[in-house]
XYZ file of C-alpha atoms in Angstrom:
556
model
C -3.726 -7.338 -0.090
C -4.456 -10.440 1.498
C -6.639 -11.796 -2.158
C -3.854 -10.785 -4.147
C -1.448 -12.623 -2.042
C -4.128 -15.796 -2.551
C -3.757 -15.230 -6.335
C 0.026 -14.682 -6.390
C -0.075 -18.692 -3.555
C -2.088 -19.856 -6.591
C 0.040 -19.080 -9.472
C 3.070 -20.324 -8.032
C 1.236 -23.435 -6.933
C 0.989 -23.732 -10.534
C 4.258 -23.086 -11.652
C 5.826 -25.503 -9.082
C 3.325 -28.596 -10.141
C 4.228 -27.789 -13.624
C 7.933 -27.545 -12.944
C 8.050 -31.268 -10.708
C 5.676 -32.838 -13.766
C 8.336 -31.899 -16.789
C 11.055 -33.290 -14.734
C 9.020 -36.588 -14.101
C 9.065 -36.555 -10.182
C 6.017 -35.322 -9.579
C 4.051 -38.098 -7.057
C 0.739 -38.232 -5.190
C 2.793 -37.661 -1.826
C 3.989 -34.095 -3.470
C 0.949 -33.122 -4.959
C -0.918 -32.947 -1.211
C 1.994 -31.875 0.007
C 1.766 -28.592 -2.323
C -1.672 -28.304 -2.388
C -1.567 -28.548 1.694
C 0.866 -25.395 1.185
C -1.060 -22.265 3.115
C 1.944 -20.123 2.414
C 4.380 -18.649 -0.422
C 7.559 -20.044 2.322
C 5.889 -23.868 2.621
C 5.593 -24.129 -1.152
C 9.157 -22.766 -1.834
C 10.000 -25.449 0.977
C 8.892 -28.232 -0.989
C 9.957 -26.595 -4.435
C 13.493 -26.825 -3.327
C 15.064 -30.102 -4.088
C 13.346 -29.562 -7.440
C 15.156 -26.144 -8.239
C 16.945 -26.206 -11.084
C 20.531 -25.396 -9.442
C 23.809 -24.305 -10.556
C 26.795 -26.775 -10.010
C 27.387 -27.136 -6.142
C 29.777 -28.851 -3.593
C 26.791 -31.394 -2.868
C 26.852 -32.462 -6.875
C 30.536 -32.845 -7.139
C 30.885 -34.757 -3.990
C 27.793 -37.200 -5.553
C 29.692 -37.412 -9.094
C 33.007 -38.393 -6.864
C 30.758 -41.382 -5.289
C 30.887 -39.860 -2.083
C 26.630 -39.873 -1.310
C 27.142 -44.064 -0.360
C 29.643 -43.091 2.340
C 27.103 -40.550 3.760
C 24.689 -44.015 3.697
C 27.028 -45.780 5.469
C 27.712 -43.218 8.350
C 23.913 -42.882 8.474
C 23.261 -46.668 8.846
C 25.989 -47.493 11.307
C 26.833 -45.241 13.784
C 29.327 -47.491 15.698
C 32.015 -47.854 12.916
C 34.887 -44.318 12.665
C 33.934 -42.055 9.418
C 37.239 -41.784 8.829
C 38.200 -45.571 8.874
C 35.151 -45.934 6.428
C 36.277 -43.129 4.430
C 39.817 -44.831 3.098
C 37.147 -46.712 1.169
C 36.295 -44.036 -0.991
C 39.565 -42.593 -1.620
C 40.238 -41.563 -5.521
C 42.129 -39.298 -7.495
C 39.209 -36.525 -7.248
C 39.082 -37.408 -3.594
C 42.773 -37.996 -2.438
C 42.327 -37.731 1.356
C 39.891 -39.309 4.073
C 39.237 -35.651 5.153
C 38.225 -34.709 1.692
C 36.257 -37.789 1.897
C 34.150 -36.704 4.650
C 34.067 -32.983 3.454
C 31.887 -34.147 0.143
C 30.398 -36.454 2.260
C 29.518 -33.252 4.967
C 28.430 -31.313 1.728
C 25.722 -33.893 0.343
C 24.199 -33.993 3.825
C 23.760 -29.903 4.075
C 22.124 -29.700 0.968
C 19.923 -32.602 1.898
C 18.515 -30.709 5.185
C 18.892 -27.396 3.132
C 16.185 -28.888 0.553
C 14.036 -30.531 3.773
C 11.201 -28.692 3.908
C 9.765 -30.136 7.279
C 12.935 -28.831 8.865
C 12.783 -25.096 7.771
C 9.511 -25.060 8.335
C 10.452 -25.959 12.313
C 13.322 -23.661 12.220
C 11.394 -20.784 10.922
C 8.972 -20.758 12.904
C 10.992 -20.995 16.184
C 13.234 -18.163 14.601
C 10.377 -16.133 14.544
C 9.762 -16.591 17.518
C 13.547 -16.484 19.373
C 15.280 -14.427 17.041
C 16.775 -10.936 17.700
C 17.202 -7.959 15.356
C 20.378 -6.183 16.225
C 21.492 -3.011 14.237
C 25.070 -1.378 14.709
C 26.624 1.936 13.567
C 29.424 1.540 10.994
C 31.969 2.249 12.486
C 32.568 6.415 10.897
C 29.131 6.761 9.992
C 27.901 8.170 13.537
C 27.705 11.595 12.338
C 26.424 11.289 9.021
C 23.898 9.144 10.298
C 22.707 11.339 13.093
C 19.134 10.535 12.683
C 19.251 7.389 12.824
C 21.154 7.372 15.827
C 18.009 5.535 17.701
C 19.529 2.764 16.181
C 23.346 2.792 16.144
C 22.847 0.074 19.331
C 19.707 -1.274 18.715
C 18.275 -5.030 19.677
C 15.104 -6.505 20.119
C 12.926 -9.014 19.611
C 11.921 -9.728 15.908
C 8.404 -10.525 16.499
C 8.291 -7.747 18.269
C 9.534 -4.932 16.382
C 6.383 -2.449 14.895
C 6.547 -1.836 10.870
C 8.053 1.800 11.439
C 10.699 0.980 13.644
C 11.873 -1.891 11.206
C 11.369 0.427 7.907
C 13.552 3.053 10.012
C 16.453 0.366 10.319
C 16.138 -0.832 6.442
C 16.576 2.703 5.493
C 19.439 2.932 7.859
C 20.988 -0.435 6.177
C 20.280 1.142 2.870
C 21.968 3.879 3.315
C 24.910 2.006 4.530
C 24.974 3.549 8.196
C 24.044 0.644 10.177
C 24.569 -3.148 9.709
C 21.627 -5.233 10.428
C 21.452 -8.514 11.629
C 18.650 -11.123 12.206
C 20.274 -14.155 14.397
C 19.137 -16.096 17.766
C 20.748 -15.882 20.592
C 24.426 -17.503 20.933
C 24.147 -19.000 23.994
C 21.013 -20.024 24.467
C 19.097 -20.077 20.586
C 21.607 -21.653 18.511
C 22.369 -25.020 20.491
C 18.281 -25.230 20.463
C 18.252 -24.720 16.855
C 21.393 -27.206 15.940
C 19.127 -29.556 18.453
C 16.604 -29.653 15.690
C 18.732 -30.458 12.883
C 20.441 -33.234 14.741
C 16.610 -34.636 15.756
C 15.609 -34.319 12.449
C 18.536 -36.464 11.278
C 18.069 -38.832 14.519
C 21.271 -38.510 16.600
C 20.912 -39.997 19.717
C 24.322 -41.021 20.891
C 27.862 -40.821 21.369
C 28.483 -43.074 19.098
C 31.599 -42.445 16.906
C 29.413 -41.819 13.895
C 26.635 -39.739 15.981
C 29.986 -37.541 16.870
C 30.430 -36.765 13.254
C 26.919 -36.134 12.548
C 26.352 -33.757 15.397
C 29.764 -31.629 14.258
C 28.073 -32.092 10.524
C 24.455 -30.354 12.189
C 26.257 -27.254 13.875
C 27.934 -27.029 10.146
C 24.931 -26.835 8.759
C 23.840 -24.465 10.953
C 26.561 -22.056 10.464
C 27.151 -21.881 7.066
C 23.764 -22.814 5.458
C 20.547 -22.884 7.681
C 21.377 -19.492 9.479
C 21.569 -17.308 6.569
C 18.859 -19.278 5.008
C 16.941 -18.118 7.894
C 18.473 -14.750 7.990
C 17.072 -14.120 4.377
C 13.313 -15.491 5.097
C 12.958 -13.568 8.265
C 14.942 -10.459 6.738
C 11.688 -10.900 3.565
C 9.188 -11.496 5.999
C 10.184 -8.324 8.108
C 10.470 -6.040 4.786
C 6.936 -7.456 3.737
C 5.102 -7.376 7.099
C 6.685 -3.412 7.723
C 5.172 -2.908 4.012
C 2.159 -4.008 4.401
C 1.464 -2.053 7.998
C 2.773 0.880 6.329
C 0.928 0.831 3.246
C -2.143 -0.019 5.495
C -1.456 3.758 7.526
C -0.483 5.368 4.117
C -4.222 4.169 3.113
C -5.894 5.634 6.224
C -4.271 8.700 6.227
C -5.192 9.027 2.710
C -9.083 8.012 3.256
C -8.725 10.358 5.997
C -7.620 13.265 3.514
C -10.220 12.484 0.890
C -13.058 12.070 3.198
C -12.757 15.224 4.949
C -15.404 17.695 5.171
C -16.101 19.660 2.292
C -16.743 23.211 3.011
C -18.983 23.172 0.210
C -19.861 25.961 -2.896
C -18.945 28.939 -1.704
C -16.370 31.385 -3.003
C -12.775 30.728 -2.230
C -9.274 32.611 -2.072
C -6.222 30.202 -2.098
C -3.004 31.009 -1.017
C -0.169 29.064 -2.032
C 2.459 30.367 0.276
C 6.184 31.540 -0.779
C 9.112 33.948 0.369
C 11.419 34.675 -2.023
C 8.694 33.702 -5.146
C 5.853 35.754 -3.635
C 2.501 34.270 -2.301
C 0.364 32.705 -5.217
C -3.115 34.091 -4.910
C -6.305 32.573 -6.523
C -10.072 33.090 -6.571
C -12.716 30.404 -7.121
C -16.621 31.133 -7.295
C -18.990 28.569 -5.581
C -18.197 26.008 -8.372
C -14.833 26.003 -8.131
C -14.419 28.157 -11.719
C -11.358 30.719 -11.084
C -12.354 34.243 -11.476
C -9.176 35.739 -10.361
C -5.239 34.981 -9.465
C -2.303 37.455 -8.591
C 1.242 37.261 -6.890
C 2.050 39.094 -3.680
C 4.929 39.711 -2.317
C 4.804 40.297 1.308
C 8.512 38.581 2.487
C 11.526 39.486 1.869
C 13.263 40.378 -0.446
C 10.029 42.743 -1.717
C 8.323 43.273 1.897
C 5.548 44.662 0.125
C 3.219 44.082 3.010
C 1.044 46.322 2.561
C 0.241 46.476 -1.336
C -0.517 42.476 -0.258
C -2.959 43.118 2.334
C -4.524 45.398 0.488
C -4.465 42.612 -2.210
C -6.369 40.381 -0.129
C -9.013 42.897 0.910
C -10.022 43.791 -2.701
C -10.168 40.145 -3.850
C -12.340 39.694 -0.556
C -14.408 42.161 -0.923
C -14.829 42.125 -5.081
C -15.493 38.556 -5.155
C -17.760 38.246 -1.591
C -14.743 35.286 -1.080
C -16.232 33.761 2.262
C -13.126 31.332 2.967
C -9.988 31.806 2.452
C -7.294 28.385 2.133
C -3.523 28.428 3.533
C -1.499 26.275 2.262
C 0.757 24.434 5.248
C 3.753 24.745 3.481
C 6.690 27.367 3.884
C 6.009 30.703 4.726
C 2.261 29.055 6.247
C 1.717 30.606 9.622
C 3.368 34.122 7.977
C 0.729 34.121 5.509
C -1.947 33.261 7.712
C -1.358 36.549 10.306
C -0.885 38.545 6.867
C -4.557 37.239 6.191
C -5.510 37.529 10.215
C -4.009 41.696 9.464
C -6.011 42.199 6.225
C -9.329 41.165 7.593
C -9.015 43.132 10.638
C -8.849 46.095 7.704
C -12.031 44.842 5.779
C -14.684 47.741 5.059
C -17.462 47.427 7.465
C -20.241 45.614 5.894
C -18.008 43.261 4.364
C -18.715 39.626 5.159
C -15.758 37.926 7.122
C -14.537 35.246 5.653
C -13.005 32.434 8.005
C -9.607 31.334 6.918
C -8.261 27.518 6.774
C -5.356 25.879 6.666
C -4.919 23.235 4.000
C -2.811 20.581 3.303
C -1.237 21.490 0.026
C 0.393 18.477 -0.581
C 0.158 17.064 -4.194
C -0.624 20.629 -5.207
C 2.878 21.462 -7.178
C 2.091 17.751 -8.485
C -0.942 18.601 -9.729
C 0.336 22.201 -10.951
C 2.766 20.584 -13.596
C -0.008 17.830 -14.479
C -1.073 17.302 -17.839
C -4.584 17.622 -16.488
C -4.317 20.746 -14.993
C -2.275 22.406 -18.621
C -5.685 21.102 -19.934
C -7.805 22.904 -17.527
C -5.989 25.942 -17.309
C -3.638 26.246 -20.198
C -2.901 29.805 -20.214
C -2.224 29.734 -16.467
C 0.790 30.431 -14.942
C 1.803 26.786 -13.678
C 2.720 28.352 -9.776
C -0.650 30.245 -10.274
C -2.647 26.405 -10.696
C -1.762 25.317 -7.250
C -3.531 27.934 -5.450
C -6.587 26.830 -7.365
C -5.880 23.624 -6.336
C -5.873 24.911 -2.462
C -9.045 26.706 -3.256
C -11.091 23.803 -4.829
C -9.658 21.219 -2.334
C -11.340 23.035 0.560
C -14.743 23.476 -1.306
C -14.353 19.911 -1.857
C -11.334 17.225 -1.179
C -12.287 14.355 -2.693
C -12.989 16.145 -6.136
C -9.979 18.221 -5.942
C -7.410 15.306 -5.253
C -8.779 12.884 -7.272
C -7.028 14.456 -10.042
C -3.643 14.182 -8.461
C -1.403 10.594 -8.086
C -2.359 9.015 -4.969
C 1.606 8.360 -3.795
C 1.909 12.210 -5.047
C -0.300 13.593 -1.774
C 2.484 12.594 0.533
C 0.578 9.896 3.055
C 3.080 9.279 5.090
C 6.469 8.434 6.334
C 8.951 6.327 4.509
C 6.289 5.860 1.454
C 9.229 5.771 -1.477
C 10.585 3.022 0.547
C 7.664 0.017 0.335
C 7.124 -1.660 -2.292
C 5.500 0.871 -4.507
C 3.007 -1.362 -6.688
C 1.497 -2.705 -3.427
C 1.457 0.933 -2.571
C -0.216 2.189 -5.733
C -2.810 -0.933 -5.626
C -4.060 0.086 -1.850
C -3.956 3.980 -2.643
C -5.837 3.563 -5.724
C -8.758 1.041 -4.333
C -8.893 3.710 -1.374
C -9.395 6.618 -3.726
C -12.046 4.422 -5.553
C -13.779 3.343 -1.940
C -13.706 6.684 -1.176
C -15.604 7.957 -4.595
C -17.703 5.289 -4.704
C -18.649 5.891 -0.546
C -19.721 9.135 -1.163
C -21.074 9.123 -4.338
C -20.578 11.501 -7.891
C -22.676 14.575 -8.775
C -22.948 13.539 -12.410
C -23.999 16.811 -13.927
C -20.621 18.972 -12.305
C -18.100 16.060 -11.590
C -14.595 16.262 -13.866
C -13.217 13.455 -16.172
C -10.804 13.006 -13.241
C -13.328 12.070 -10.657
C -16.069 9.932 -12.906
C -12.498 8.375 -13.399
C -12.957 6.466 -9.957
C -16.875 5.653 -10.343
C -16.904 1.851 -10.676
C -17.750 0.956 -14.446
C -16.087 4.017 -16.148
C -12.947 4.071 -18.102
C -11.248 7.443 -18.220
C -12.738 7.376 -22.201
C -16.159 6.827 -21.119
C -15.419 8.930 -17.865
C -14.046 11.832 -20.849
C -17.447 11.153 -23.266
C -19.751 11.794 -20.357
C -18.185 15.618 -19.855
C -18.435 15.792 -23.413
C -21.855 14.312 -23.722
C -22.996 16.937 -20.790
C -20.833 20.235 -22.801
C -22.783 19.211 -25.927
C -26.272 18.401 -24.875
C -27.311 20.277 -20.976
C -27.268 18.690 -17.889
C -28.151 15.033 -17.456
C -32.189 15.180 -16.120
C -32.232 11.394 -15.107
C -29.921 8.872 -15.265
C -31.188 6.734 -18.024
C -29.446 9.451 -20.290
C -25.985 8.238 -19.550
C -27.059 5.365 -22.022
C -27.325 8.162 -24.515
C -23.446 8.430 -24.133
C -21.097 7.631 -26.818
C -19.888 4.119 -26.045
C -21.634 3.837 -22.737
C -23.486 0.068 -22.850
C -25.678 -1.553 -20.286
C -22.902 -3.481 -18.064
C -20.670 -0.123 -17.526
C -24.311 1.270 -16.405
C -25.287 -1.501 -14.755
C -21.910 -0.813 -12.609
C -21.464 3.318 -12.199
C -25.444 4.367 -11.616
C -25.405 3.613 -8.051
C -22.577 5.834 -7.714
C -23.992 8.225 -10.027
C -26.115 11.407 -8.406
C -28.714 13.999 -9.969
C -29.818 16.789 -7.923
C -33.431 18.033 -8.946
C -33.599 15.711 -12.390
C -37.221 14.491 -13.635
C -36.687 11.234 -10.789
C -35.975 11.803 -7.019
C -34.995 8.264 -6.306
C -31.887 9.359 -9.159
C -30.081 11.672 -5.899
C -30.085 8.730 -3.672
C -27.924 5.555 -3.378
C -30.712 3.120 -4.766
C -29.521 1.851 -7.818
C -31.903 2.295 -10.754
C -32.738 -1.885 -10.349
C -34.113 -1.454 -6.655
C -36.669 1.407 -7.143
C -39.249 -0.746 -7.522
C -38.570 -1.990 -3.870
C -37.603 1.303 -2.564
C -41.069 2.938 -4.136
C -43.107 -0.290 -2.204
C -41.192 1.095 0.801
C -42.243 4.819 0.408
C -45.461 3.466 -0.259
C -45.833 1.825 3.189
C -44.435 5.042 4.649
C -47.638 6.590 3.543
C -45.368 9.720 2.947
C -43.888 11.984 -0.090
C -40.736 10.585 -1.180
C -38.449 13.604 -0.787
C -39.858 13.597 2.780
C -38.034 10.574 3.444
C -34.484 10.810 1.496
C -32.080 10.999 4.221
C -34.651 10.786 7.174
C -34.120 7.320 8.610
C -36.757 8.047 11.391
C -38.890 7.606 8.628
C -38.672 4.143 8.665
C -38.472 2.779 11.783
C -41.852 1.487 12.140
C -41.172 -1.165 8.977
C -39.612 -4.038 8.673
C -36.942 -5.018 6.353
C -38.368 -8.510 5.799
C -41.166 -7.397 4.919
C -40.059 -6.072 1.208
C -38.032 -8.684 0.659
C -38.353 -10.736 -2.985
C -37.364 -12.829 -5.186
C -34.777 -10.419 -6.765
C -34.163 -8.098 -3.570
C -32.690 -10.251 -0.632
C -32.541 -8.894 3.225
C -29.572 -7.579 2.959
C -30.503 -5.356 0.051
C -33.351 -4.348 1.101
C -32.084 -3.083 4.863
């Protein structure tokens, strides 16, 4: 997040030079000055007298030659505005109090457009200003669960990202009003106080008079909603990004778990009224079986299901069995609890799981699972999915849309690109963590591997139907549109159980086993001895292996 925020700084840094340059303004003052900027705000600061603008109040009191009257009051505080003003009187400007008006209006746009001063009064609104939310008044019942909130007021630097997403989707859905303002009494004369230092009133001077009334102006009906709209951004970003950054965890979390590993499965995808979907998977994950049961009402056809269960148990030696958590969960699971209290004695046991089954009807209605299982009943393909995802999570949900597995609260309401970058680098983190059995993994996982396209990802399966099992993994260069860079990147990640080179199940990428063979070596030991036993190694030292291609850090 934080280098694609850099790159997005960048670009506009860009635009903004570019912009100042055609217009001919561009100086050596404002080029540090935007190249000093550390944030999207500070450049936008400077950016602003520079906007291109529609026609405004500050333009037509300039074409009416009001700005020199603003000069005047500015230079000499001691003379009246309004005795000045009769100066400047016209047909476009028939009064003195019209006069002063235009003369008001240039000086709000000019502390508007000053980006020292918002930078001052942003920062101490971040740090003074309150977030208040109110019911609408009507809305109280509708809105019942958000009624945390039909009061609410705290701090703004205070308030955590779920709380504040909680109140935006309140706001959205029109049953609170939000507000983001300092405190009357004791905020706002602080924050006019700034605006009247920054245009250096310092007594009571007749013209300081008008220039003070001119700062709370500004205040009112400029700075504060200017204010109100950076902090209300800055609130809506900073909630996205600590969501997005627990949406990411919880989704690591989910892909990381344990695998149960290769041994026969029953899934359950649970249902009332549409029966209990019922699939069978054999140690690598191929189904062998599926049926419908219909237990619940309206059927209540407990028994036929139990006896269901048993036979698929005991025909297919299933030694898990996966609940899904969704409706009709915890009835399924004592159905399961009854059936294997009936299993024939000598029957192996199976222990039965709960599973998360979210992303499973996703998945079901996928284009990848119609190619996997296109004669399958589409509510039959997410009880596979329930099966395989216990054997294995990470190879099961790869295959489904990260935002799709449900991560969290309030997910459809960040900002969902941001979301679908952080998901997507997890999933990819999480493949390339734990590493890819080349000769089993689907299109779908070699997908994530870093280096593969879903083509080349596709030609590898296909390589693998046509020709065996990959025996080392110098074959993948055999593959159809597989050069040396996309090796280069993806056989690290890549594993081969039992193929003609040991090193080829490990992490070492095929570049570092001639360091990691000098390392066996001083281990005095057989190399298979040694994959996955650190102990192994404690008596050598890292530094000791280290080259002119392998650095410390490689070689520890």
């Amino acid at each position: 997040d934080r280098l694609a925020y850099l790159r997005e700084l960048e670009a506009r840094r860009a635009t903004i030079l570019g912009s100042i340059k055609e217009q001919g303004k561009l100086t050596d003052a404002l080029v540090r000055a935007i190249a000093g900027a550390e944030t999207k705000a500070a450049l936008e600061d400077i950016y602003l007298p520079f906007k291109p603008k529609r026609r405004t109040k500050a333009m037509i009191a300039r074409e009416n030659g009001l700005e020199p009257l603003l000069r005047a009051i500015l230079d000499d505080r001691r003379a009246d505005p309004a005795a000045r003003a009769e100066g400047y009187l016209s047909e476009a400007v028939p009064s003195t109090k019209d006069a002063l008006i235009g003369a008001r209006d240039i000086l709000v746009e000019e502390l508007a457009e000053n980006a020292g001063l918002l930078g001052q009064l942003r920062t101490f609104m971040q740090r003074e200003a309150f977030i208040t939310a109110r019911v609408v008044p009507g809305k109280g019942e509708t809105g019942a669960k958000f009624s945390d909130y039909f009061d609410h007021r705290e701090k703004w630097a205070d308030i955590p990202g779920h709380r504040a997403l909680a109140i935006l989707r309140a706001s959205k859905e029109e049953i609170v009003t939000v507000d983001i303002a300092l405190d009357p009494e004791t905020g706002v004369p602080r924050a006019i106080g700034m605006i009247a230092a920054e245009i250096g009133i310092a007594g009571e001077a007749p013209g300081d008079l008008w220039l003070r009334d001119a700062a709370g102006w500004a205040w009112r009906v400029k700075l504060s909603l200017t204010m109100y709209m950076d902090l209300m951004g800055e609130l809506r970003r900073r909630a996205h990004e600590e969501a997005i950054a627990v949406f990411a965890r919880n989704l690591r979390d989910l892909l990381l778990a344990a695998p149960a590993g290769p041994r026969p499965t029953l899934g359950l995808d649970p249902g009332i009224r549409t029966g209990v979907k019922a699939a069978v998977v054999d140690a690598t994950g191929k189904l062998v079986e599926t049926a419908t049961l219909y237990p619940f009402p309206p059927k209540r056809d407990l028994i036929g299901a139990e006896a269901a269960v048993i036979e698929m148990i005991r025909r297919h030696g299933v030694e898990l069995v996966a609940i899904g958590n969704g409706t009709a969960s915890r009835e399924t699971e004592r159905l399961v609890a009854d059936a294997l209290k009936r299993l024939p004695e000598g029957t192996t046991r199976p222990t039965k799981v709960i599973v998360s089954e979210a992303g499973a009807s996703v998945y079901s209605a996928s284009e990848l699972a119609a190619q996997e299982f296109p004669d399958l009943d589409v509510s039959l393909r997410g009880a596979v999915s329930i099966a395989r995802r216990l054997q294995d999570p990470l190879a099961e949900l790869v295959k489904i849309e990260p935002k799709s597995i449900g991560v969290g609260q309030y997910q459809h309401d960040v900002d969902q690109r941001r979301l679908t970058q952080a998901l997507e680098a997890v999933v990819e983190d999480a493949v390339n963590a734990v590493g890819v059995d080349l000769n089993i993994a689907s299109a779908a996982l070699l997908t994530h591997v870093a280096g593969l396209s879903p083509r080349l990802a596709e030609a590898i399966v296909a390589h693998r139907d046509a020709t065996g099992a990959f025996a080392a993994r110098q074959e993948l260069l055999k593959v159809s549109g597989l050069g040396a860079k996309a090796f280069e990147q993806a056989a690290g990640f890549l594993r081969i159980r039992g193929g003609k080179e040991p090193l080829d199940a490990s992490s070492v990428h095929p570049e570092a086993y001639g360091v990691a063979r000098r390392i066996v070596a001083a281990c005095g030991r057989d190399l298979r001895e040694i994959m996955g036993n650190g102990t192994a190694l404690k008596g050598l030292r890292a530094e000791d292996f280290v080259d002119d291609t392998f650095g410390l850090p490689t070689v520890r």
